[in-house]
mmCIF file of C-alpha atoms and ligand atoms in Angstrom:
data_model
loop_
_atom_site.group_PDB
_atom_site.id
_atom_site.type_symbol
_atom_site.label_atom_id
_atom_site.label_comp_id
_atom_site.label_asym_id
_atom_site.label_seq_id
_atom_site.Cartn_x
_atom_site.Cartn_y
_atom_site.Cartn_z
ATOM 1 C CA MET A 293 -9.488 -26.489 -26.353
ATOM 2 C CA THR A 294 -9.579 -22.669 -26.451
ATOM 3 C CA ASN A 295 -8.373 -20.161 -29.005
ATOM 4 C CA GLU A 296 -6.766 -18.015 -26.335
ATOM 5 C CA LYS A 297 -3.581 -16.333 -27.578
ATOM 6 C CA ILE A 298 -0.651 -16.719 -25.186
ATOM 7 C CA PRO A 299 1.093 -13.325 -24.872
ATOM 8 C CA LEU A 300 4.860 -13.411 -25.381
ATOM 9 C CA VAL A 301 7.515 -10.887 -24.335
ATOM 10 C CA ALA A 302 11.290 -11.125 -24.856
ATOM 11 C CA VAL A 303 14.447 -9.305 -23.790
ATOM 12 C CA LEU A 304 16.707 -8.671 -26.750
ATOM 13 C CA GLY A 305 20.433 -8.136 -26.394
ATOM 14 C CA SER A 306 23.869 -9.595 -26.985
ATOM 15 C CA PRO A 307 25.103 -11.177 -24.798
ATOM 16 C CA ILE A 308 21.841 -11.999 -23.052
ATOM 17 C CA SER A 309 22.449 -15.048 -20.839
ATOM 18 C CA HIS A 310 23.336 -12.799 -17.859
ATOM 19 C CA SER A 311 20.008 -10.931 -17.981
ATOM 20 C CA LYS A 312 17.877 -11.090 -14.843
ATOM 21 C CA SER A 313 14.755 -9.854 -16.671
ATOM 22 C CA PRO A 314 13.369 -13.354 -17.511
ATOM 23 C CA VAL A 315 13.546 -14.338 -13.792
ATOM 24 C CA LEU A 316 11.927 -11.070 -12.789
ATOM 25 C CA HIS A 317 9.011 -11.093 -15.252
ATOM 26 C CA SER A 318 8.411 -14.849 -14.907
ATOM 27 C CA TYR A 319 8.048 -14.305 -11.147
ATOM 28 C CA TRP A 320 5.270 -11.770 -11.720
ATOM 29 C CA LEU A 321 3.587 -13.880 -14.417
ATOM 30 C CA ARG A 322 3.413 -16.786 -11.879
ATOM 31 C CA LYS A 323 2.380 -14.524 -9.003
ATOM 32 C CA TYR A 324 -0.534 -13.044 -10.956
ATOM 33 C CA GLY A 325 -1.524 -16.320 -12.664
ATOM 34 C CA ILE A 326 -1.018 -14.868 -16.142
ATOM 35 C CA ASN A 327 -0.761 -17.334 -19.005
ATOM 36 C CA GLY A 328 2.204 -15.671 -20.742
ATOM 37 C CA HIS A 329 5.898 -16.190 -21.335
ATOM 38 C CA TYR A 330 8.990 -13.960 -21.083
ATOM 39 C CA ILE A 331 12.124 -15.217 -22.779
ATOM 40 C CA PRO A 332 15.737 -14.091 -23.438
ATOM 41 C CA MET A 333 16.686 -13.624 -27.133
ATOM 42 C CA GLU A 334 20.245 -13.273 -28.339
ATOM 43 C CA VAL A 335 20.076 -10.845 -31.304
ATOM 44 C CA ASP A 336 22.965 -9.420 -33.331
ATOM 45 C CA THR A 337 22.839 -5.759 -34.273
ATOM 46 C CA VAL A 338 22.530 -6.536 -38.008
ATOM 47 C CA ASP A 339 19.405 -8.584 -37.321
ATOM 48 C CA LEU A 340 17.624 -6.205 -34.911
ATOM 49 C CA ASP A 341 15.416 -4.610 -37.566
ATOM 50 C CA ASN A 342 14.154 -7.911 -39.024
ATOM 51 C CA VAL A 343 13.665 -9.501 -35.651
ATOM 52 C CA LEU A 344 11.524 -6.602 -34.368
ATOM 53 C CA ILE A 345 9.388 -6.514 -37.506
ATOM 54 C CA SER A 346 8.693 -10.276 -37.198
ATOM 55 C CA MET A 347 7.982 -10.375 -33.450
ATOM 56 C CA PRO A 348 4.370 -9.053 -33.452
ATOM 57 C CA LYS A 349 3.454 -11.631 -36.150
ATOM 58 C CA MET A 350 4.832 -14.368 -33.871
ATOM 59 C CA GLY A 351 2.640 -13.425 -30.889
ATOM 60 C CA PHE A 352 4.967 -11.008 -29.115
ATOM 61 C CA ILE A 353 3.229 -8.045 -27.468
ATOM 62 C CA GLY A 354 6.389 -6.258 -26.356
ATOM 63 C CA ALA A 355 10.061 -6.495 -25.543
ATOM 64 C CA ASN A 356 12.785 -5.207 -23.354
ATOM 65 C CA ILE A 357 15.940 -3.977 -25.054
ATOM 66 C CA THR A 358 19.373 -4.159 -23.521
ATOM 67 C CA ILE A 359 23.061 -3.732 -24.481
ATOM 68 C CA PRO A 360 24.010 -3.073 -27.298
ATOM 69 C CA HIS A 361 20.626 -2.178 -28.862
ATOM 70 C CA LYS A 362 19.191 0.551 -26.643
ATOM 71 C CA GLU A 363 20.193 3.383 -28.987
ATOM 72 C CA ASN A 364 19.728 1.498 -32.288
ATOM 73 C CA VAL A 365 16.128 0.670 -31.532
ATOM 74 C CA MET A 366 15.268 4.361 -31.641
ATOM 75 C CA LYS A 367 15.767 4.356 -35.417
ATOM 76 C CA ILE A 368 13.343 1.437 -35.836
ATOM 77 C CA ALA A 369 10.508 2.546 -33.490
ATOM 78 C CA ASP A 370 7.393 4.142 -34.962
ATOM 79 C CA LYS A 371 6.611 6.191 -31.844
ATOM 80 C CA ILE A 372 8.968 7.297 -29.056
ATOM 81 C CA SER A 373 8.104 8.610 -25.593
ATOM 82 C CA ASP A 374 9.351 12.059 -24.661
ATOM 83 C CA ARG A 375 11.655 10.679 -21.998
ATOM 84 C CA ALA A 376 13.189 8.081 -24.353
ATOM 85 C CA ALA A 377 13.749 10.875 -26.919
ATOM 86 C CA MET A 378 15.509 13.036 -24.317
ATOM 87 C CA ILE A 379 17.666 10.121 -23.139
ATOM 88 C CA GLY A 380 18.376 8.951 -26.680
ATOM 89 C CA ALA A 381 17.756 5.290 -25.870
ATOM 90 C CA ALA A 382 14.874 2.895 -25.163
ATOM 91 C CA ASN A 383 14.597 -0.187 -22.975
ATOM 92 C CA THR A 384 10.866 -1.031 -23.230
ATOM 93 C CA LEU A 385 8.871 -1.648 -26.381
ATOM 94 C CA SER A 386 5.157 -2.293 -26.894
ATOM 95 C CA PHE A 387 3.816 -3.647 -30.162
ATOM 96 C CA GLY A 388 0.476 -2.339 -31.492
ATOM 97 C CA SER A 389 -1.982 -4.773 -33.142
ATOM 98 C CA ASN A 390 -0.764 -3.378 -36.520
ATOM 99 C CA GLY A 391 2.861 -4.175 -35.583
ATOM 100 C CA ARG A 392 3.729 -0.548 -34.846
ATOM 101 C CA ILE A 393 6.522 -0.226 -32.294
ATOM 102 C CA TYR A 394 6.222 2.165 -29.340
ATOM 103 C CA ALA A 395 9.518 2.801 -27.544
ATOM 104 C CA ASP A 396 9.951 4.026 -23.962
ATOM 105 C CA ASN A 397 12.765 4.331 -21.442
ATOM 106 C CA THR A 398 11.883 3.296 -17.893
ATOM 107 C CA ASP A 399 15.356 3.402 -16.262
ATOM 108 C CA GLY A 400 14.836 6.879 -14.807
ATOM 109 C CA TYR A 401 11.459 5.842 -13.415
ATOM 110 C CA GLY A 402 13.165 2.785 -11.824
ATOM 111 C CA PHE A 403 15.893 4.959 -10.374
ATOM 112 C CA ILE A 404 13.433 7.339 -8.615
ATOM 113 C CA GLU A 405 11.017 4.630 -7.456
ATOM 114 C CA ASN A 406 13.870 2.572 -5.969
ATOM 115 C CA ILE A 407 15.000 5.504 -3.797
ATOM 116 C CA ARG A 408 11.403 6.349 -2.867
ATOM 117 C CA GLN A 409 10.750 2.801 -1.746
ATOM 118 C CA HIS A 410 13.845 2.550 0.465
ATOM 119 C CA GLN A 411 14.233 6.180 1.588
ATOM 120 C CA PRO A 412 10.731 7.652 1.360
ATOM 121 C CA GLU A 413 11.688 10.979 2.924
ATOM 122 C CA TRP A 414 14.192 11.691 0.096
ATOM 123 C CA HIS A 415 13.215 14.237 -2.575
ATOM 124 C CA ALA A 416 15.058 15.260 -5.718
ATOM 125 C CA THR A 417 14.494 18.848 -4.495
ATOM 126 C CA ASP A 418 16.624 18.244 -1.360
ATOM 127 C CA GLY A 419 19.624 19.951 -2.988
ATOM 128 C CA PRO A 420 22.268 19.434 -5.675
ATOM 129 C CA SER A 421 22.755 15.897 -7.058
ATOM 130 C CA LEU A 422 26.242 14.742 -7.961
ATOM 131 C CA ILE A 423 26.363 12.093 -10.686
ATOM 132 C CA LEU A 424 29.495 10.083 -11.482
ATOM 133 C CA GLY A 425 29.366 8.823 -15.062
ATOM 134 C CA ALA A 426 27.898 10.021 -18.318
ATOM 135 C CA GLY A 427 26.793 6.864 -20.158
ATOM 136 C CA GLY A 428 23.273 5.737 -21.044
ATOM 137 C CA ALA A 429 22.238 5.096 -17.448
ATOM 138 C CA SER A 430 23.475 8.541 -16.376
ATOM 139 C CA ARG A 431 21.304 10.205 -19.052
ATOM 140 C CA ALA A 432 18.240 8.365 -17.700
ATOM 141 C CA VAL A 433 19.075 9.474 -14.156
ATOM 142 C CA VAL A 434 19.541 13.115 -15.232
ATOM 143 C CA SER A 435 16.219 13.069 -17.084
ATOM 144 C CA SER A 436 14.347 11.664 -14.071
ATOM 145 C CA LEU A 437 15.919 14.033 -11.558
ATOM 146 C CA LEU A 438 15.053 17.059 -13.732
ATOM 147 C CA GLU A 439 11.497 15.805 -14.105
ATOM 148 C CA LYS A 440 11.292 15.658 -10.301
ATOM 149 C CA SER A 441 12.462 19.303 -10.101
ATOM 150 C CA ALA A 442 16.064 18.740 -8.964
ATOM 151 C CA PRO A 443 17.453 22.257 -8.529
ATOM 152 C CA GLU A 444 20.929 21.483 -9.854
ATOM 153 C CA ILE A 445 22.827 18.472 -11.135
ATOM 154 C CA TRP A 446 26.634 18.229 -11.053
ATOM 155 C CA ILE A 447 27.907 15.684 -13.486
ATOM 156 C CA THR A 448 31.404 14.327 -13.782
ATOM 157 C CA ASN A 449 32.926 11.728 -16.097
ATOM 158 C CA ARG A 450 36.357 10.336 -16.977
ATOM 159 C CA THR A 451 35.666 11.392 -20.559
ATOM 160 C CA ARG A 452 34.595 14.984 -19.971
ATOM 161 C CA ALA A 453 33.079 15.427 -23.475
ATOM 162 C CA ARG A 454 30.275 12.962 -22.687
ATOM 163 C CA ALA A 455 29.320 14.938 -19.575
ATOM 164 C CA GLU A 456 29.450 18.187 -21.630
ATOM 165 C CA LYS A 457 27.064 16.590 -24.127
ATOM 166 C CA ILE A 458 24.583 15.750 -21.364
ATOM 167 C CA ALA A 459 24.787 19.324 -20.023
ATOM 168 C CA SER A 460 24.156 20.789 -23.473
ATOM 169 C CA ASP A 461 21.251 18.348 -24.133
ATOM 170 C CA PHE A 462 19.511 18.807 -20.759
ATOM 171 C CA GLY A 463 20.040 22.541 -20.150
ATOM 172 C CA ALA A 464 21.275 24.993 -17.554
ATOM 173 C CA ARG A 465 20.426 23.032 -14.396
ATOM 174 C CA VAL A 466 23.128 20.493 -15.390
ATOM 175 C CA LYS A 467 26.717 21.556 -14.749
ATOM 176 C CA VAL A 468 29.912 19.667 -15.569
ATOM 177 C CA ILE A 469 32.533 19.274 -12.871
ATOM 178 C CA ASP A 470 36.015 17.954 -13.335
ATOM 179 C CA TRP A 471 36.599 14.228 -12.604
ATOM 180 C CA PHE A 472 39.489 15.091 -10.330
ATOM 181 C CA SER A 473 37.607 17.848 -8.375
ATOM 182 C CA VAL A 474 34.745 15.749 -7.044
ATOM 183 C CA ASN A 475 35.988 16.124 -3.459
ATOM 184 C CA LYS A 476 35.317 19.896 -3.523
ATOM 185 C CA PHE A 477 31.629 19.278 -4.355
ATOM 186 C CA LEU A 478 30.913 16.399 -1.952
ATOM 187 C CA PRO A 479 30.141 18.549 1.174
ATOM 188 C CA ASP A 480 27.233 20.301 -0.600
ATOM 189 C CA ALA A 481 25.766 17.330 -2.473
ATOM 190 C CA ALA A 482 22.333 16.226 -1.238
ATOM 191 C CA THR A 483 22.471 13.081 -3.380
ATOM 192 C CA VAL A 484 25.485 11.202 -4.757
ATOM 193 C CA ILE A 485 24.920 8.692 -7.562
ATOM 194 C CA ASN A 486 27.392 6.233 -9.066
ATOM 195 C CA ALA A 487 26.303 5.775 -12.689
ATOM 196 C CA THR A 488 29.685 4.452 -13.860
ATOM 197 C CA SER A 489 30.405 0.759 -14.165
ATOM 198 C CA LEU A 490 33.220 1.126 -11.584
ATOM 199 C CA GLY A 491 32.771 -1.125 -8.587
ATOM 200 C CA MET A 492 31.053 -3.795 -10.656
ATOM 201 C CA VAL A 493 32.417 -7.355 -10.540
ATOM 202 C CA GLY A 494 35.306 -7.562 -13.043
ATOM 203 C CA LYS A 495 35.768 -3.742 -13.176
ATOM 204 C CA PRO A 496 38.149 -1.508 -11.209
ATOM 205 C CA GLU A 497 36.944 -0.128 -7.857
ATOM 206 C CA LEU A 498 35.515 3.376 -7.658
ATOM 207 C CA THR A 499 38.226 5.074 -5.601
ATOM 208 C CA ILE A 500 36.426 8.200 -4.480
ATOM 209 C CA ASP A 501 37.073 9.288 -0.885
ATOM 210 C CA LEU A 502 33.797 10.150 0.821
ATOM 211 C CA LYS A 503 35.366 11.853 3.903
ATOM 212 C CA PRO A 504 34.124 15.341 2.880
ATOM 213 C CA LEU A 505 30.521 14.073 2.634
ATOM 214 C CA SER A 506 27.855 15.257 5.069
ATOM 215 C CA ASN A 507 25.888 12.528 6.854
ATOM 216 C CA LYS A 508 22.692 14.117 5.502
ATOM 217 C CA THR A 509 23.654 13.032 1.973
ATOM 218 C CA LEU A 510 21.909 10.072 0.306
ATOM 219 C CA VAL A 511 24.275 7.808 -1.681
ATOM 220 C CA THR A 512 23.038 5.369 -4.323
ATOM 221 C CA ASP A 513 24.846 3.046 -6.645
ATOM 222 C CA LEU A 514 23.443 1.806 -9.956
ATOM 223 C CA VAL A 515 25.863 -1.122 -9.814
ATOM 224 C CA TYR A 516 24.038 -4.160 -8.339
ATOM 225 C CA ASN A 517 26.694 -6.882 -8.766
ATOM 226 C CA PRO A 518 27.971 -6.856 -6.047
ATOM 227 C CA ILE A 519 24.948 -5.561 -4.180
ATOM 228 C CA GLU A 520 27.140 -3.977 -1.463
ATOM 229 C CA THR A 521 29.669 -1.830 -3.299
ATOM 230 C CA HIS A 522 32.662 -0.147 -1.678
ATOM 231 C CA LEU A 523 30.922 3.212 -2.260
ATOM 232 C CA LEU A 524 27.857 2.132 -0.277
ATOM 233 C CA THR A 525 29.969 0.660 2.526
ATOM 234 C CA GLN A 526 31.963 3.905 2.842
ATOM 235 C CA ALA A 527 28.788 5.998 2.783
ATOM 236 C CA ARG A 528 27.125 3.971 5.532
ATOM 237 C CA GLU A 529 30.295 4.236 7.658
ATOM 238 C CA ARG A 530 29.922 8.008 7.386
ATOM 239 C CA GLY A 531 26.312 7.792 8.626
ATOM 240 C CA CYS A 532 24.738 8.452 5.201
ATOM 241 C CA ARG A 533 21.505 6.881 3.946
ATOM 242 C CA THR A 534 22.212 4.417 1.115
ATOM 243 C CA VAL A 535 20.233 2.686 -1.633
ATOM 244 C CA ASP A 536 21.582 -0.191 -3.684
ATOM 245 C CA GLY A 537 21.026 -0.853 -7.417
ATOM 246 C CA VAL A 538 18.854 -3.966 -7.368
ATOM 247 C CA GLY A 539 15.648 -2.062 -6.689
ATOM 248 C CA MET A 540 16.203 0.096 -9.802
ATOM 249 C CA LEU A 541 16.406 -3.067 -11.897
ATOM 250 C CA ILE A 542 13.111 -4.269 -10.436
ATOM 251 C CA HIS A 543 11.278 -0.936 -10.576
ATOM 252 C CA GLN A 544 12.281 -0.209 -14.193
ATOM 253 C CA ALA A 545 10.410 -3.394 -15.152
ATOM 254 C CA VAL A 546 7.063 -2.265 -13.617
ATOM 255 C CA PRO A 547 5.795 0.027 -16.447
ATOM 256 C CA GLY A 548 6.490 -2.585 -19.143
ATOM 257 C CA PHE A 549 4.798 -5.423 -17.285
ATOM 258 C CA SER A 550 1.723 -3.339 -16.496
ATOM 259 C CA ARG A 551 1.460 -2.140 -20.111
ATOM 260 C CA TRP A 552 1.844 -5.650 -21.567
ATOM 261 C CA PHE A 553 -0.249 -7.642 -19.102
ATOM 262 C CA ASN A 554 -2.632 -4.995 -17.630
ATOM 263 C CA VAL A 555 -1.506 -5.713 -14.053
ATOM 264 C CA GLN A 556 0.453 -3.253 -11.933
ATOM 265 C CA PRO A 557 2.982 -5.634 -10.253
ATOM 266 C CA THR A 558 4.192 -5.020 -6.733
ATOM 267 C CA VAL A 559 7.865 -4.956 -5.804
ATOM 268 C CA ASP A 560 8.167 -7.324 -2.880
ATOM 269 C CA THR A 561 11.000 -8.754 -0.794
ATOM 270 C CA ALA A 562 10.584 -12.271 -2.235
ATOM 271 C CA LEU A 563 11.353 -10.941 -5.734
ATOM 272 C CA ARG A 564 14.435 -9.076 -4.491
ATOM 273 C CA ASP A 565 15.621 -12.218 -2.656
ATOM 274 C CA LEU A 566 15.058 -14.299 -5.827
ATOM 275 C CA LEU A 567 17.180 -11.924 -7.917
ATOM 276 C CA LEU A 568 19.952 -11.947 -5.331
ATOM 277 C CA SER A 569 19.964 -15.745 -4.954
HETATM 278 P P1 LIG B 34 27.905 2.927 -20.301
HETATM 279 O O1 LIG B 34 26.975 3.675 -21.201
HETATM 280 O O2 LIG B 34 28.830 1.953 -20.889
HETATM 281 O O3 LIG B 34 28.687 3.984 -19.378
HETATM 282 C C1 LIG B 34 29.735 3.538 -18.538
HETATM 283 C C2 LIG B 34 30.175 4.669 -17.642
HETATM 284 O O4 LIG B 34 31.195 4.193 -16.772
HETATM 285 C C3 LIG B 34 30.779 5.849 -18.418
HETATM 286 O O5 LIG B 34 30.531 7.056 -17.719
HETATM 287 C C4 LIG B 34 32.296 5.512 -18.352
HETATM 288 O O6 LIG B 34 33.151 6.643 -18.517
HETATM 289 C C5 LIG B 34 32.393 4.986 -16.961
HETATM 290 N N1 LIG B 34 33.601 4.159 -16.807
HETATM 291 C C6 LIG B 34 33.797 2.897 -17.265
HETATM 292 N N2 LIG B 34 35.029 2.475 -16.955
HETATM 293 C C7 LIG B 34 35.630 3.471 -16.278
HETATM 294 C C8 LIG B 34 36.924 3.644 -15.692
HETATM 295 N N3 LIG B 34 37.850 2.677 -15.712
HETATM 296 N N4 LIG B 34 37.195 4.831 -15.061
HETATM 297 C C9 LIG B 34 36.271 5.811 -15.012
HETATM 298 N N5 LIG B 34 35.038 5.708 -15.567
HETATM 299 C C10 LIG B 34 34.727 4.568 -16.180
HETATM 300 O O7 LIG B 34 27.048 2.067 -19.238
HETATM 301 P P2 LIG B 34 25.613 2.423 -18.601
HETATM 302 O O8 LIG B 34 24.556 1.680 -19.387
HETATM 303 O O9 LIG B 34 25.485 3.892 -18.472
HETATM 304 O O10 LIG B 34 25.715 1.695 -17.186
HETATM 305 C C11 LIG B 34 26.520 2.193 -16.176
HETATM 306 C C12 LIG B 34 26.391 1.316 -14.931
HETATM 307 O O11 LIG B 34 25.038 1.349 -14.455
HETATM 308 C C13 LIG B 34 26.699 -0.188 -15.203
HETATM 309 O O12 LIG B 34 27.354 -0.712 -14.109
HETATM 310 C C14 LIG B 34 25.307 -0.809 -15.325
HETATM 311 O O13 LIG B 34 25.283 -2.176 -14.948
HETATM 312 C C15 LIG B 34 24.528 0.033 -14.306
HETATM 313 N N6 LIG B 34 23.091 0.078 -14.574
HETATM 314 C C16 LIG B 34 22.260 -0.383 -13.588
HETATM 315 C C17 LIG B 34 20.877 -0.349 -13.810
HETATM 316 C C18 LIG B 34 20.002 -0.847 -12.689
HETATM 317 O O14 LIG B 34 18.829 -1.106 -12.949
HETATM 318 N N7 LIG B 34 20.468 -0.911 -11.462
HETATM 319 C C19 LIG B 34 20.335 0.161 -14.985
HETATM 320 C C20 LIG B 34 21.226 0.612 -15.994
HETATM 321 C C21 LIG B 34 22.608 0.573 -15.770
HETATM 322 P P3 LIG B 34 33.702 7.011 -19.965
HETATM 323 O O15 LIG B 34 32.627 7.778 -20.649
HETATM 324 O O16 LIG B 34 34.922 7.822 -19.665
HETATM 325 O O17 LIG B 34 34.028 5.729 -20.687
#
């Protein structure tokens, strides 16, 4: 018998049964022979505070946070990374030995690393980026593109006020364009990003016409269910490079796993296949 403590990590959200994070992290735990566990936890908003305070005492060393807690957790954390502060939401927590909670947001990191893995010659500096959507994921994408020196970001959203808020939070390189004028901006966009939930299973299709797009443009979709969205099909038909959303989901998990378990996990094809199966 040993006194070894088994490290625990959970993903907290509501609903949580759809989350792919337990499959993802359990794959790496097995791959690297780590004696730890990663579990899904259904947590109501009213209980979030108490649950997070109790977790370190129960052997948890960290947690992922998903819908609807990503913003609320910012009020509970003791320390917040600069990028999480800019985005206004956190998805990755680490617990100190004293129970202190450190909050980070790794979605933007996952977004950039996914493109780099599949289209290594792409750079955020290639030209203007056009982002559809202004929710939480869009804020993470804006933050990461600016960090990688994107010269200009055009952002458009059905609810214009949310796009205006991002522009005012992130500064002069972010410009708002009208939801119905996207076509005018497509020819000059170096990167086009769908950060809306349109195109996702159960949601309406994203009905943007990509005809004006240059074949030099890279098109990426954050939606990963389905993996092949109508946007990506259209872009490929126009000769554009495309990157789907599954890789972002995998890459955003890397910083958390390496912080919790002291192993930098690799993103391999077997893991991608497992998530898609
Ligand atoms: P969110 O905060 O709820 O934002 C949803 C966005 O979609 C908003 O911009 C919203 O516009 C827009 N939208 C929803 N329904 C629409 C409609 N009928 N017409 C026009 N626009 C509509 O969600 P989020 O967290 O940013 O996530 C956005 C998408 O990214 C989701 O599909 C999510 O699964 C995906 N995502 C993927 C990853 C990954 O790892 N691949 C990570 C994070 C998110 P309004 O502001 O007008 O409502």
